[in-house]
Amino acid sequence: MTDSSDSTTTVLTIVILLLAFVAVSLVLARIGRQRAAQRITRSADDTPGERPPGSGSKEYVMGQDPGPSGGHRGDPALPRHHEQTRHLERSPAVETRRLEQPPHLEDARRDPETPTDRLALPPYIAISEPILPPADTEPMPQPAWFKAVRGSSLDALLTRSRFVLGRSTNCDLQVDDEMVSREHCTLTHSRGQWYITDLDTPNGTAVNGEQIPAGQPVQLESGDAVQIGDAEFVLTLRGKRPIPMELHAGGATARGGRDRNEDDYVIGANLLAVADGVGSRPSGDIAAGIAIDLVGTPSRNLRWTHVVTAIEAALRAHGEDDPTSVDMATTLEAARLIDRNGMTFVSGVHIGDGVALVDDGFELRELTVAHTFGKELAIKNHPEAGRHPDREKLVKGIGLEDGKPDLWEERAIVGHRYILSTDGILRALGRRQLIESLANVRHQPPQMAAETVIALAQQSDLPPEVLDNMTIAIADVCRSGRSGRAYDNQIRSALPAAER
């Protein structure tokens, strides 16, 4: 009897403990559901405003509807679209906001006496997998640099998908030029590419020297030059190689009034150079030839100072082998395309009395200063600079006592023209007439332009016997792969019929 009573007591104790455990579990579960409901209520109160389209975020809607845009909560107390979770593109945080409240929760917020068990809602769901921008939104563009190279002192960092250029102060980039319309053109970013659109302006918009059709977007590449009015800008895209460039060049030379021609030149897809053997020195033609041969041989990455050193060594070695060639000397004007840090430049070297110029289509600019005694006096503002009897004496040259060259460098821009000339043309035409002549042949292909300038120099008013050797090399920067014939035809088609 005692054993039976003990067994009954043990069973009752176990049952009581189980009931107590269940009761505690229910209480804890209710407390958890109440706290979850309170968090949802606060989230509803603190709902942020709508983000604009194209913000780079994706929304997940959760409720009874297990549609493709969200997860299924499976709670009949929820409306079809109850809660929205948005994953922010540039932040690891997940933003959750209420789209609408269940009817019983709206009642609870209005009536504080509503039983709390009516507020029981499932916990949050955090979306943490990678999320791509919706197909109908445009991600933020990679910043692009829109640098002014002429006619404007303002550059622009393009960080938005649309950018307006014009004369108005309301434009994103104001260009103070009467040839520029109030709203002239737009730069837009779409699907990873930049486009420019002319807004039907009277004076138009040009890309790499070519007018673009009004109202039609034209794709831009890194390194493209944009011209509006007298202003010019270059677009540089981060992490992208610029468009490949090459030189379309031409050259010409003439003896002038001399018995032989001691000038020499070379032109190529990446190089142009002219050299003038120093007069009153032996074998000037050999000196100029050695300089041109060595300029065209080394790698594009070899420094100009090293090239000049190599020429000096070759001149000395030739003089040691041939006593008639001792003390040879030459001038040198050379330019080549180089790539550095993902950009293309025109790199030049100058030593002597030649001249190097660049023509951007609007003005011609000298890149060098002649190494003559008269120019040295002019730099010092000496009153005898223009009439000193030794004003044309050469003070620097390869093979002379002072053989240190001057270096120059320009950003390579499609459509820019580079001109290298020996001093003979400058003496025959004079500086002013040379500039005017180059401006008049601006629309001619390089070879035709070079021959035209040489012909004009030979018609100089100077007596024929005093005319020096004259050589000129002209090169246009253009896109790689464009044949010379196609380029010439395009230039000629733009000329008036009488000039073709």
mmCIF file of N, CA and C in Angstrom, residues 353 370-380 382 384-396:
data_model
loop_
_atom_site.group_PDB
_atom_site.id
_atom_site.type_symbol
_atom_site.label_atom_id
_atom_site.label_comp_id
_atom_site.label_asym_id
_atom_site.label_seq_id
_atom_site.Cartn_x
_atom_site.Cartn_y
_atom_site.Cartn_z
ATOM 1 N N ASP A 353 67.924 75.965 -83.569
ATOM 2 C CA ASP A 353 67.154 77.141 -83.987
ATOM 3 C C ASP A 353 65.911 76.782 -84.789
ATOM 4 N N ALA A 370 64.005 79.405 -79.760
ATOM 5 C CA ALA A 370 65.230 79.140 -80.510
ATOM 6 C C ALA A 370 66.466 79.359 -79.636
ATOM 7 N N HIS A 371 67.441 78.477 -79.816
ATOM 8 C CA HIS A 371 68.699 78.580 -79.078
ATOM 9 C C HIS A 371 69.700 79.415 -79.884
ATOM 10 N N THR A 372 69.414 80.696 -79.996
ATOM 11 C CA THR A 372 70.289 81.623 -80.706
ATOM 12 C C THR A 372 70.728 82.735 -79.764
ATOM 13 N N PHE A 373 71.802 83.401 -80.157
ATOM 14 C CA PHE A 373 72.327 84.486 -79.324
ATOM 15 C C PHE A 373 71.319 85.637 -79.251
ATOM 16 N N GLY A 374 70.679 85.933 -80.353
ATOM 17 C CA GLY A 374 69.686 87.006 -80.359
ATOM 18 C C GLY A 374 68.507 86.711 -79.452
ATOM 19 N N LYS A 375 68.060 85.439 -79.413
ATOM 20 C CA LYS A 375 66.939 85.080 -78.534
ATOM 21 C C LYS A 375 67.351 85.182 -77.073
ATOM 22 N N GLU A 376 68.589 84.833 -76.772
ATOM 23 C CA GLU A 376 69.079 84.989 -75.396
ATOM 24 C C GLU A 376 69.067 86.453 -74.982
ATOM 25 N N LEU A 377 69.464 87.319 -75.898
ATOM 26 C CA LEU A 377 69.416 88.757 -75.592
ATOM 27 C C LEU A 377 67.984 89.236 -75.408
ATOM 28 N N ALA A 378 67.067 88.708 -76.229
ATOM 29 C CA ALA A 378 65.664 89.124 -76.125
ATOM 30 C C ALA A 378 65.070 88.705 -74.792
ATOM 31 N N ILE A 379 65.437 87.504 -74.317
ATOM 32 C CA ILE A 379 64.932 87.049 -73.023
ATOM 33 C C ILE A 379 65.392 87.970 -71.908
ATOM 34 N N LYS A 380 66.598 88.538 -72.075
ATOM 35 C CA LYS A 380 67.151 89.467 -71.075
ATOM 36 C C LYS A 380 66.725 90.909 -71.332
ATOM 37 N N HIS A 382 67.523 92.824 -73.760
ATOM 38 C CA HIS A 382 68.675 93.606 -74.195
ATOM 39 C C HIS A 382 68.291 94.442 -75.418
ATOM 40 N N GLU A 384 69.946 95.339 -77.912
ATOM 41 C CA GLU A 384 70.591 94.910 -79.150
ATOM 42 C C GLU A 384 70.040 93.583 -79.682
ATOM 43 N N ALA A 385 69.008 93.064 -79.045
ATOM 44 C CA ALA A 385 68.516 91.732 -79.400
ATOM 45 C C ALA A 385 68.116 91.648 -80.868
ATOM 46 N N GLY A 386 67.487 92.678 -81.425
ATOM 47 C CA GLY A 386 66.983 92.615 -82.783
ATOM 48 C C GLY A 386 67.958 93.053 -83.848
ATOM 49 N N ARG A 387 69.099 93.621 -83.456
ATOM 50 C CA ARG A 387 70.028 94.138 -84.467
ATOM 51 C C ARG A 387 71.483 93.733 -84.241
ATOM 52 N N HIS A 388 71.740 92.919 -83.261
ATOM 53 C CA HIS A 388 73.122 92.482 -83.006
ATOM 54 C C HIS A 388 73.611 91.662 -84.196
ATOM 55 N N PRO A 389 74.833 91.877 -84.669
ATOM 56 C CA PRO A 389 75.326 91.140 -85.854
ATOM 57 C C PRO A 389 75.401 89.630 -85.644
ATOM 58 N N ASP A 390 75.528 89.167 -84.420
ATOM 59 C CA ASP A 390 75.587 87.736 -84.140
ATOM 60 C C ASP A 390 74.266 87.183 -83.614
ATOM 61 N N ARG A 391 73.176 87.885 -83.882
ATOM 62 C CA ARG A 391 71.890 87.488 -83.295
ATOM 63 C C ARG A 391 71.433 86.113 -83.775
ATOM 64 N N GLU A 392 71.873 85.667 -84.975
ATOM 65 C CA GLU A 392 71.463 84.359 -85.489
ATOM 66 C C GLU A 392 72.467 83.258 -85.166
ATOM 67 N N LYS A 393 73.476 83.564 -84.382
ATOM 68 C CA LYS A 393 74.479 82.562 -84.016
ATOM 69 C C LYS A 393 73.852 81.481 -83.141
ATOM 70 N N LEU A 394 74.112 80.223 -83.491
ATOM 71 C CA LEU A 394 73.576 79.096 -82.741
ATOM 72 C C LEU A 394 74.374 78.887 -81.466
ATOM 73 N N VAL A 395 73.696 78.808 -80.326
ATOM 74 C CA VAL A 395 74.377 78.650 -79.038
ATOM 75 C C VAL A 395 74.180 77.258 -78.451
ATOM 76 N N LYS A 396 73.272 76.477 -79.030
ATOM 77 C CA LYS A 396 73.054 75.101 -78.583
ATOM 78 C C LYS A 396 72.872 74.205 -79.798
#
